[in-house]
């Protein structure tokens, strides 16, 4: 359902959401919070992906947990900014330069929901520019979540 909700903004922004490599899993959790968690992650990836690029969602079973990866290209996050990701009100300098609306609460809410749902989450990012748009460097950005509370 999160993908369906993100398709409108993705189409409007010219970004594709690819879910080819998704393993089927049933998650036992508070579904409203879980959907909000996934919505925030997908919409954040769509928002910062350049037109014509894709957000790739994949999942796999590993060590009794479902591992979900959301991979995209976004404004480069500097090394000194990585520890600040998810802090209330924080937005990376290059994200601000995109002039996309935001208040720095999205990833903060994601981290709060992850804690509430007992989901492990980590942000993997590259500090190497792979492309540049409007003088803003972009790099790979990946969110990996592990859900152990599965049925």
mmCIF file of C-alpha atoms in Angstrom:
data_model
loop_
_atom_site.group_PDB
_atom_site.id
_atom_site.type_symbol
_atom_site.label_atom_id
_atom_site.label_comp_id
_atom_site.label_asym_id
_atom_site.label_seq_id
_atom_site.Cartn_x
_atom_site.Cartn_y
_atom_site.Cartn_z
ATOM 1 C CA UNK A 1 0.000 0.000 0.000
ATOM 2 C CA UNK A 2 2.927 2.352 0.658
ATOM 3 C CA UNK A 3 4.088 1.958 -2.927
ATOM 4 C CA UNK A 4 0.601 2.831 -4.196
ATOM 5 C CA UNK A 5 0.539 5.971 -2.034
ATOM 6 C CA UNK A 6 3.993 6.987 -3.278
ATOM 7 C CA UNK A 7 3.187 6.430 -6.964
ATOM 8 C CA UNK A 8 1.338 9.743 -7.365
ATOM 9 C CA UNK A 9 4.249 11.865 -6.097
ATOM 10 C CA UNK A 10 6.709 9.625 -7.980
ATOM 11 C CA UNK A 11 4.888 10.050 -11.288
ATOM 12 C CA UNK A 12 4.544 13.775 -10.713
ATOM 13 C CA UNK A 13 8.263 14.018 -9.990
ATOM 14 C CA UNK A 14 9.291 11.719 -12.887
ATOM 15 C CA UNK A 15 10.742 9.030 -10.609
ATOM 16 C CA UNK A 16 10.107 5.302 -10.949
ATOM 17 C CA UNK A 17 9.577 2.997 -7.954
ATOM 18 C CA UNK A 18 10.995 -0.454 -8.740
ATOM 19 C CA UNK A 19 9.956 -3.374 -6.515
ATOM 20 C CA UNK A 20 11.175 -6.324 -8.595
ATOM 21 C CA UNK A 21 13.187 -8.091 -5.901
ATOM 22 C CA UNK A 22 10.711 -8.168 -3.048
ATOM 23 C CA UNK A 23 10.286 -11.328 -0.986
ATOM 24 C CA UNK A 24 6.837 -12.027 0.387
ATOM 25 C CA UNK A 25 6.604 -11.575 4.137
ATOM 26 C CA UNK A 26 3.911 -11.128 6.715
ATOM 27 C CA UNK A 27 4.762 -8.713 9.494
ATOM 28 C CA UNK A 28 3.081 -8.821 12.879
ATOM 29 C CA UNK A 29 3.094 -5.257 14.175
ATOM 30 C CA UNK A 30 0.956 -2.182 14.605
ATOM 31 C CA UNK A 31 0.128 -1.780 10.922
ATOM 32 C CA UNK A 32 -0.786 1.921 10.993
ATOM 33 C CA UNK A 33 2.644 2.865 12.359
ATOM 34 C CA UNK A 34 4.397 0.415 10.058
ATOM 35 C CA UNK A 35 2.692 1.872 6.987
ATOM 36 C CA UNK A 36 3.521 5.408 8.128
ATOM 37 C CA UNK A 37 7.144 4.291 8.589
ATOM 38 C CA UNK A 38 7.323 2.892 5.036
ATOM 39 C CA UNK A 39 5.449 5.887 3.584
ATOM 40 C CA UNK A 40 7.928 8.335 5.118
ATOM 41 C CA UNK A 41 10.914 6.390 3.767
ATOM 42 C CA UNK A 42 9.504 6.001 0.253
ATOM 43 C CA UNK A 43 8.270 9.574 -0.035
ATOM 44 C CA UNK A 44 11.621 10.904 1.200
ATOM 45 C CA UNK A 45 13.458 8.820 -1.417
ATOM 46 C CA UNK A 46 11.073 9.980 -4.166
ATOM 47 C CA UNK A 47 11.294 13.625 -3.086
ATOM 48 C CA UNK A 48 15.072 13.817 -3.372
ATOM 49 C CA UNK A 49 15.603 11.533 -6.401
ATOM 50 C CA UNK A 50 16.336 13.363 -9.638
ATOM 51 C CA UNK A 51 13.786 13.201 -12.459
ATOM 52 C CA UNK A 52 14.318 10.089 -14.579
ATOM 53 C CA UNK A 53 15.910 8.056 -11.789
ATOM 54 C CA UNK A 54 14.385 5.276 -9.734
ATOM 55 C CA UNK A 55 13.853 4.265 -6.148
ATOM 56 C CA UNK A 56 14.625 0.562 -5.836
ATOM 57 C CA UNK A 57 12.942 -1.468 -3.116
ATOM 58 C CA UNK A 58 14.103 -5.001 -2.399
ATOM 59 C CA UNK A 59 13.774 -7.471 0.427
ATOM 60 C CA UNK A 60 15.160 -10.783 1.506
ATOM 61 C CA UNK A 61 15.046 -13.194 4.403
ATOM 62 C CA UNK A 62 18.254 -13.282 6.444
ATOM 63 C CA UNK A 63 18.880 -14.793 9.890
ATOM 64 C CA UNK A 64 15.172 -14.959 10.751
ATOM 65 C CA UNK A 65 14.492 -11.349 9.791
ATOM 66 C CA UNK A 66 13.123 -9.599 6.751
ATOM 67 C CA UNK A 67 15.674 -7.137 5.407
ATOM 68 C CA UNK A 68 14.201 -4.327 3.303
ATOM 69 C CA UNK A 69 16.447 -2.009 1.300
ATOM 70 C CA UNK A 70 15.333 1.267 -0.231
ATOM 71 C CA UNK A 71 18.018 2.509 -2.605
ATOM 72 C CA UNK A 72 18.003 5.840 -4.394
ATOM 73 C CA UNK A 73 20.111 8.765 -5.523
ATOM 74 C CA UNK A 74 19.860 11.939 -3.476
ATOM 75 C CA UNK A 75 21.726 15.118 -2.652
ATOM 76 C CA UNK A 76 25.184 14.233 -1.351
ATOM 77 C CA UNK A 77 25.401 14.152 2.433
ATOM 78 C CA UNK A 78 28.765 15.261 3.773
ATOM 79 C CA UNK A 79 30.626 13.002 6.227
ATOM 80 C CA UNK A 80 30.156 15.422 9.107
ATOM 81 C CA UNK A 81 26.390 15.487 8.436
ATOM 82 C CA UNK A 82 25.776 11.720 8.657
ATOM 83 C CA UNK A 83 25.583 11.601 12.499
ATOM 84 C CA UNK A 84 22.958 14.361 12.319
ATOM 85 C CA UNK A 85 20.587 12.428 10.031
ATOM 86 C CA UNK A 86 17.341 11.933 11.891
ATOM 87 C CA UNK A 87 17.931 14.760 14.348
ATOM 88 C CA UNK A 88 14.800 16.837 14.755
ATOM 89 C CA UNK A 89 14.880 19.761 12.324
ATOM 90 C CA UNK A 90 18.125 18.725 10.587
ATOM 91 C CA UNK A 91 18.415 18.950 6.802
ATOM 92 C CA UNK A 92 21.680 18.357 4.965
ATOM 93 C CA UNK A 93 23.147 21.390 3.191
ATOM 94 C CA UNK A 94 22.745 19.908 -0.297
ATOM 95 C CA UNK A 95 19.139 18.890 0.455
ATOM 96 C CA UNK A 96 18.395 22.502 1.361
ATOM 97 C CA UNK A 97 19.989 23.665 -1.899
ATOM 98 C CA UNK A 98 17.431 21.631 -3.884
ATOM 99 C CA UNK A 99 14.718 24.060 -2.723
ATOM 100 C CA UNK A 100 12.432 21.109 -2.009
ATOM 101 C CA UNK A 101 10.092 21.769 0.870
ATOM 102 C CA UNK A 102 10.941 20.160 4.166
ATOM 103 C CA UNK A 103 11.295 20.852 7.830
ATOM 104 C CA UNK A 104 13.729 18.141 8.933
ATOM 105 C CA UNK A 105 11.113 16.000 10.670
ATOM 106 C CA UNK A 106 10.761 13.104 8.173
ATOM 107 C CA UNK A 107 13.775 11.011 9.155
ATOM 108 C CA UNK A 108 13.311 12.035 12.779
ATOM 109 C CA UNK A 109 9.829 10.509 12.679
ATOM 110 C CA UNK A 110 11.198 7.436 10.879
ATOM 111 C CA UNK A 111 13.676 6.834 13.709
ATOM 112 C CA UNK A 112 10.965 7.282 16.353
ATOM 113 C CA UNK A 113 8.686 4.817 14.570
ATOM 114 C CA UNK A 114 11.549 2.337 14.127
ATOM 115 C CA UNK A 115 12.174 2.441 17.868
ATOM 116 C CA UNK A 116 8.475 2.050 18.658
ATOM 117 C CA UNK A 117 8.132 -0.889 16.230
ATOM 118 C CA UNK A 118 11.464 -2.446 17.312
ATOM 119 C CA UNK A 119 12.842 -2.246 13.776
ATOM 120 C CA UNK A 120 16.571 -1.950 13.172
ATOM 121 C CA UNK A 121 17.381 0.808 10.672
ATOM 122 C CA UNK A 122 20.580 2.160 9.201
ATOM 123 C CA UNK A 123 21.384 4.769 6.608
ATOM 124 C CA UNK A 124 24.102 3.819 4.125
ATOM 125 C CA UNK A 125 25.388 6.636 2.020
ATOM 126 C CA UNK A 126 28.204 7.400 -0.313
ATOM 127 C CA UNK A 127 30.281 10.528 0.052
ATOM 128 C CA UNK A 128 31.302 10.256 -3.606
ATOM 129 C CA UNK A 129 29.469 12.392 -6.163
ATOM 130 C CA UNK A 130 28.030 10.327 -9.013
ATOM 131 C CA UNK A 131 26.100 13.066 -10.805
ATOM 132 C CA UNK A 132 25.395 16.782 -10.475
ATOM 133 C CA UNK A 133 22.205 18.762 -11.123
ATOM 134 C CA UNK A 134 22.020 22.546 -10.835
ATOM 135 C CA UNK A 135 25.460 22.583 -9.169
ATOM 136 C CA UNK A 136 24.215 20.170 -6.456
ATOM 137 C CA UNK A 137 26.178 16.916 -6.100
ATOM 138 C CA UNK A 138 24.164 13.695 -5.833
ATOM 139 C CA UNK A 139 25.250 10.313 -4.483
ATOM 140 C CA UNK A 140 23.885 6.893 -3.575
ATOM 141 C CA UNK A 141 21.623 6.720 -0.533
ATOM 142 C CA UNK A 142 20.292 3.520 0.961
ATOM 143 C CA UNK A 143 18.062 2.762 3.927
ATOM 144 C CA UNK A 144 18.257 -0.784 5.267
ATOM 145 C CA UNK A 145 15.708 -2.007 7.767
ATOM 146 C CA UNK A 146 15.580 -5.344 9.577
ATOM 147 C CA UNK A 147 12.268 -6.604 10.879
ATOM 148 C CA UNK A 148 12.600 -9.485 13.309
ATOM 149 C CA UNK A 149 8.966 -9.557 14.439
ATOM 150 C CA UNK A 150 7.623 -11.567 11.498
ATOM 151 C CA UNK A 151 5.041 -14.318 11.224
#
